[in-house]
mmCIF file with all atom_site columns, C-alpha atoms in Angstrom:
data_model
loop_
_atom_site.group_PDB
_atom_site.id
_atom_site.type_symbol
_atom_site.label_atom_id
_atom_site.label_alt_id
_atom_site.label_comp_id
_atom_site.label_asym_id
_atom_site.label_entity_id
_atom_site.label_seq_id
_atom_site.pdbx_PDB_ins_code
_atom_site.Cartn_x
_atom_site.Cartn_y
_atom_site.Cartn_z
_atom_site.occupancy
_atom_site.B_iso_or_equiv
_atom_site.pdbx_formal_charge
_atom_site.auth_seq_id
_atom_site.auth_comp_id
_atom_site.auth_asym_id
_atom_site.auth_atom_id
_atom_site.pdbx_PDB_model_num
ATOM 1  C CA . MET A 1 1  ? 56.475 119.651 33.173 1.00 0.00 ? 1  MET A CA 1
ATOM 2  C CA . GLU A 1 2  ? 54.564 121.739 35.683 1.00 0.00 ? 2  GLU A CA 1
ATOM 3  C CA . ARG A 1 3  ? 55.815 125.304 35.996 1.00 0.00 ? 3  ARG A CA 1
ATOM 4  C CA . ARG A 1 4  ? 57.096 126.099 39.505 1.00 0.00 ? 4  ARG A CA 1
ATOM 5  C CA . SER A 1 5  ? 58.246 129.422 40.908 1.00 0.00 ? 5  SER A CA 1
ATOM 6  C CA . LEU A 1 6  ? 61.822 129.861 42.062 1.00 0.00 ? 6  LEU A CA 1
ATOM 7  C CA . LYS A 1 7  ? 60.547 130.096 45.623 1.00 0.00 ? 7  LYS A CA 1
ATOM 8  C CA . GLU A 1 8  ? 58.804 126.729 45.213 1.00 0.00 ? 8  GLU A CA 1
ATOM 9  C CA . ILE A 1 9  ? 61.959 125.197 43.735 1.00 0.00 ? 9  ILE A CA 1
ATOM 10 C CA . ARG A 1 10 ? 64.037 126.563 46.652 1.00 0.00 ? 10 ARG A CA 1
ATOM 11 C CA . LYS A 1 11 ? 61.573 125.237 49.219 1.00 0.00 ? 11 LYS A CA 1
ATOM 12 C CA . SER A 1 12 ? 61.373 121.829 47.527 1.00 0.00 ? 12 SER A CA 1
ATOM 13 C CA . LYS A 1 13 ? 65.151 121.615 47.985 1.00 0.00 ? 13 LYS A CA 1
ATOM 14 C CA . HIS A 1 14 ? 64.719 122.492 51.697 1.00 0.00 ? 14 HIS A CA 1
ATOM 15 C CA . MET A 1 15 ? 66.887 125.596 51.389 1.00 0.00 ? 15 MET A CA 1
ATOM 16 C CA . SER A 1 16 ? 66.304 128.693 53.477 1.00 0.00 ? 16 SER A CA 1
ATOM 17 C CA . ARG A 1 17 ? 66.378 132.185 52.011 1.00 0.00 ? 17 ARG A CA 1
ATOM 18 C CA . MET A 1 18 ? 69.498 132.947 54.064 1.00 0.00 ? 18 MET A CA 1
ATOM 19 C CA . PHE A 1 19 ? 71.283 129.855 52.767 1.00 0.00 ? 19 PHE A CA 1
ATOM 20 C CA . VAL A 1 20 ? 70.628 130.852 49.150 1.00 0.00 ? 20 VAL A CA 1
ATOM 21 C CA . CYS A 1 21 ? 71.496 134.499 49.851 1.00 0.00 ? 21 CYS A CA 1
ATOM 22 C CA . ASP A 1 22 ? 74.830 133.454 51.338 1.00 0.00 ? 22 ASP A CA 1
ATOM 23 C CA . ARG A 1 23 ? 75.637 131.347 48.273 1.00 0.00 ? 23 ARG A CA 1
ATOM 24 C CA . LEU A 1 24 ? 74.615 134.072 45.817 1.00 0.00 ? 24 LEU A CA 1
ATOM 25 C CA . HIS A 1 25 ? 76.167 136.888 47.875 1.00 0.00 ? 25 HIS A CA 1
ATOM 26 C CA . ILE A 1 26 ? 72.943 138.912 47.846 1.00 0.00 ? 26 ILE A CA 1
ATOM 27 C CA . THR A 1 27 ? 70.587 140.260 50.506 1.00 0.00 ? 27 THR A CA 1
ATOM 28 C CA . PRO A 1 28 ? 67.300 138.562 51.428 1.00 0.00 ? 28 PRO A CA 1
ATOM 29 C CA . ASN A 1 29 ? 65.471 141.583 49.977 1.00 0.00 ? 29 ASN A CA 1
ATOM 30 C CA . ALA A 1 30 ? 67.283 141.133 46.669 1.00 0.00 ? 30 ALA A CA 1
ATOM 31 C CA . LEU A 1 31 ? 66.447 137.419 46.585 1.00 0.00 ? 31 LEU A CA 1
ATOM 32 C CA . SER A 1 32 ? 62.795 138.158 47.272 1.00 0.00 ? 32 SER A CA 1
ATOM 33 C CA . ARG A 1 33 ? 62.666 140.632 44.381 1.00 0.00 ? 33 ARG A CA 1
ATOM 34 C CA . LYS A 1 34 ? 64.452 138.234 42.064 1.00 0.00 ? 34 LYS A CA 1
ATOM 35 C CA . GLU A 1 35 ? 62.234 135.289 43.007 1.00 0.00 ? 35 GLU A CA 1
ATOM 36 C CA . SER A 1 36 ? 59.137 137.413 42.384 1.00 0.00 ? 36 SER A CA 1
ATOM 37 C CA . GLY A 1 37 ? 60.431 138.526 38.987 1.00 0.00 ? 37 GLY A CA 1
ATOM 38 C CA . SER A 1 38 ? 60.670 142.233 39.745 1.00 0.00 ? 38 SER A CA 1
ATOM 39 C CA . ARG A 1 39 ? 64.478 142.058 39.414 1.00 0.00 ? 39 ARG A CA 1
ATOM 40 C CA . LYS A 1 40 ? 66.709 140.021 37.112 1.00 0.00 ? 40 LYS A CA 1
ATOM 41 C CA . PHE A 1 41 ? 69.389 137.526 38.080 1.00 0.00 ? 41 PHE A CA 1
ATOM 42 C CA . THR A 1 42 ? 72.909 138.150 36.809 1.00 0.00 ? 42 THR A CA 1
ATOM 43 C CA . VAL A 1 43 ? 74.579 135.495 34.670 1.00 0.00 ? 43 VAL A CA 1
ATOM 44 C CA . VAL A 1 44 ? 76.756 134.520 37.627 1.00 0.00 ? 44 VAL A CA 1
ATOM 45 C CA . GLU A 1 45 ? 73.732 134.248 39.945 1.00 0.00 ? 45 GLU A CA 1
ATOM 46 C CA . PHE A 1 46 ? 71.895 132.201 37.329 1.00 0.00 ? 46 PHE A CA 1
ATOM 47 C CA . SER A 1 47 ? 74.805 129.790 37.043 1.00 0.00 ? 47 SER A CA 1
ATOM 48 C CA . LEU A 1 48 ? 75.034 129.472 40.833 1.00 0.00 ? 48 LEU A CA 1
ATOM 49 C CA . LEU A 1 49 ? 71.291 128.766 41.056 1.00 0.00 ? 49 LEU A CA 1
ATOM 50 C CA . LEU A 1 50 ? 71.585 125.942 38.537 1.00 0.00 ? 50 LEU A CA 1
ATOM 51 C CA . ASP A 1 51 ? 74.301 124.308 40.601 1.00 0.00 ? 51 ASP A CA 1
ATOM 52 C CA . LEU A 1 52 ? 72.645 125.007 43.929 1.00 0.00 ? 52 LEU A CA 1
ATOM 53 C CA . TYR A 1 53 ? 69.150 123.817 42.953 1.00 0.00 ? 53 TYR A CA 1
ATOM 54 C CA . GLU A 1 54 ? 70.457 121.012 40.720 1.00 0.00 ? 54 GLU A CA 1
ATOM 55 C CA . VAL A 1 55 ? 68.005 121.920 37.966 1.00 0.00 ? 55 VAL A CA 1
ATOM 56 C CA . SER A 1 56 ? 68.221 122.434 34.238 1.00 0.00 ? 56 SER A CA 1
ATOM 57 C CA . PRO A 1 57 ? 68.558 125.912 32.740 1.00 0.00 ? 57 PRO A CA 1
ATOM 58 C CA . SER A 1 58 ? 65.129 125.533 31.121 1.00 0.00 ? 58 SER A CA 1
ATOM 59 C CA . GLU A 1 59 ? 63.438 124.852 34.480 1.00 0.00 ? 59 GLU A CA 1
ATOM 60 C CA . VAL A 1 60 ? 64.870 128.047 35.974 1.00 0.00 ? 60 VAL A CA 1
ATOM 61 C CA . LEU A 1 61 ? 64.121 130.071 32.831 1.00 0.00 ? 61 LEU A CA 1
ATOM 62 C CA . GLU A 1 62 ? 60.508 128.903 32.910 1.00 0.00 ? 62 GLU A CA 1
ATOM 63 C CA . ALA A 1 63 ? 60.264 129.951 36.556 1.00 0.00 ? 63 ALA A CA 1
ATOM 64 C CA . VAL A 1 64 ? 61.601 133.471 35.962 1.00 0.00 ? 64 VAL A CA 1
ATOM 65 C CA . GLN A 1 65 ? 59.431 134.261 32.926 1.00 0.00 ? 65 GLN A CA 1
ATOM 66 C CA . VAL A 1 66 ? 56.564 136.531 33.851 1.00 0.00 ? 66 VAL A CA 1
#
Protein backbone atom coordinates (compact mmCIF):
# COMPACT_ATOMS: atom_id res chain seq x y z
CA MET A 1 0.00 0.00 0.00
CA GLU A 2 1.34 3.41 -0.95
CA ARG A 3 1.73 5.78 1.98
CA ARG A 4 -0.45 8.90 1.63
CA SER A 5 -0.55 11.98 3.83
CA LEU A 6 -3.71 12.86 5.72
CA LYS A 7 -4.11 15.87 3.45
CA GLU A 8 -3.98 13.58 0.40
CA ILE A 9 -6.52 11.23 1.97
CA ARG A 10 -8.84 14.18 2.75
CA LYS A 11 -8.53 15.53 -0.79
CA SER A 12 -9.10 12.10 -2.34
CA LYS A 13 -12.40 12.02 -0.44
CA HIS A 14 -13.26 15.49 -1.86
CA MET A 15 -13.54 17.02 1.61
CA SER A 16 -12.65 20.62 2.31
CA ARG A 17 -10.60 21.67 5.32
CA MET A 18 -13.64 23.49 6.72
CA PHE A 19 -15.83 20.40 6.37
CA VAL A 20 -13.34 18.27 8.32
CA CYS A 21 -12.78 21.03 10.89
CA ASP A 22 -16.52 21.26 11.51
CA ARG A 23 -16.75 17.50 12.04
CA LEU A 24 -13.73 17.39 14.35
CA HIS A 25 -14.65 20.62 16.16
CA ILE A 26 -11.20 22.13 15.57
CA THR A 27 -9.88 25.22 13.81
CA PRO A 28 -8.37 25.13 10.31
CA ASN A 29 -5.01 26.05 11.86
CA ALA A 30 -5.23 23.06 14.19
CA LEU A 31 -6.11 20.73 11.31
CA SER A 32 -3.17 22.02 9.29
CA ARG A 33 -0.79 21.34 12.18
CA LYS A 34 -2.25 17.89 12.76
CA GLU A 35 -2.13 16.96 9.07
CA SER A 36 1.51 18.05 8.90
CA GLY A 37 2.40 16.01 11.98
CA SER A 38 3.46 18.90 14.19
CA ARG A 39 0.49 18.23 16.50
CA LYS A 40 -1.18 14.99 17.58
CA PHE A 41 -4.79 13.97 17.10
CA THR A 42 -6.80 13.09 20.20
CA VAL A 43 -8.35 9.64 20.46
CA VAL A 44 -11.76 11.14 19.74
CA GLU A 45 -10.45 13.01 16.68
CA PHE A 46 -8.74 9.85 15.46
CA SER A 47 -11.97 7.89 15.76
CA LEU A 48 -13.90 10.61 13.92
CA LEU A 49 -11.31 10.64 11.12
CA LEU A 50 -11.67 6.89 10.63
CA ASP A 51 -15.41 7.25 10.22
CA LEU A 52 -15.21 10.40 8.14
CA TYR A 53 -12.51 9.18 5.73
CA GLU A 54 -13.80 5.59 5.72
CA VAL A 55 -10.28 4.22 6.13
CA SER A 56 -8.65 1.63 8.33
CA PRO A 57 -6.80 2.62 11.50
CA SER A 58 -3.53 1.40 9.96
CA GLU A 59 -3.90 3.71 6.94
CA VAL A 60 -4.32 6.76 9.19
CA LEU A 61 -1.52 5.65 11.53
CA GLU A 62 0.83 5.27 8.57
CA ALA A 63 -0.08 8.77 7.41
CA VAL A 64 0.60 10.41 10.79
CA GLN A 65 3.96 8.72 11.42
CA VAL A 66 6.82 11.09 10.76
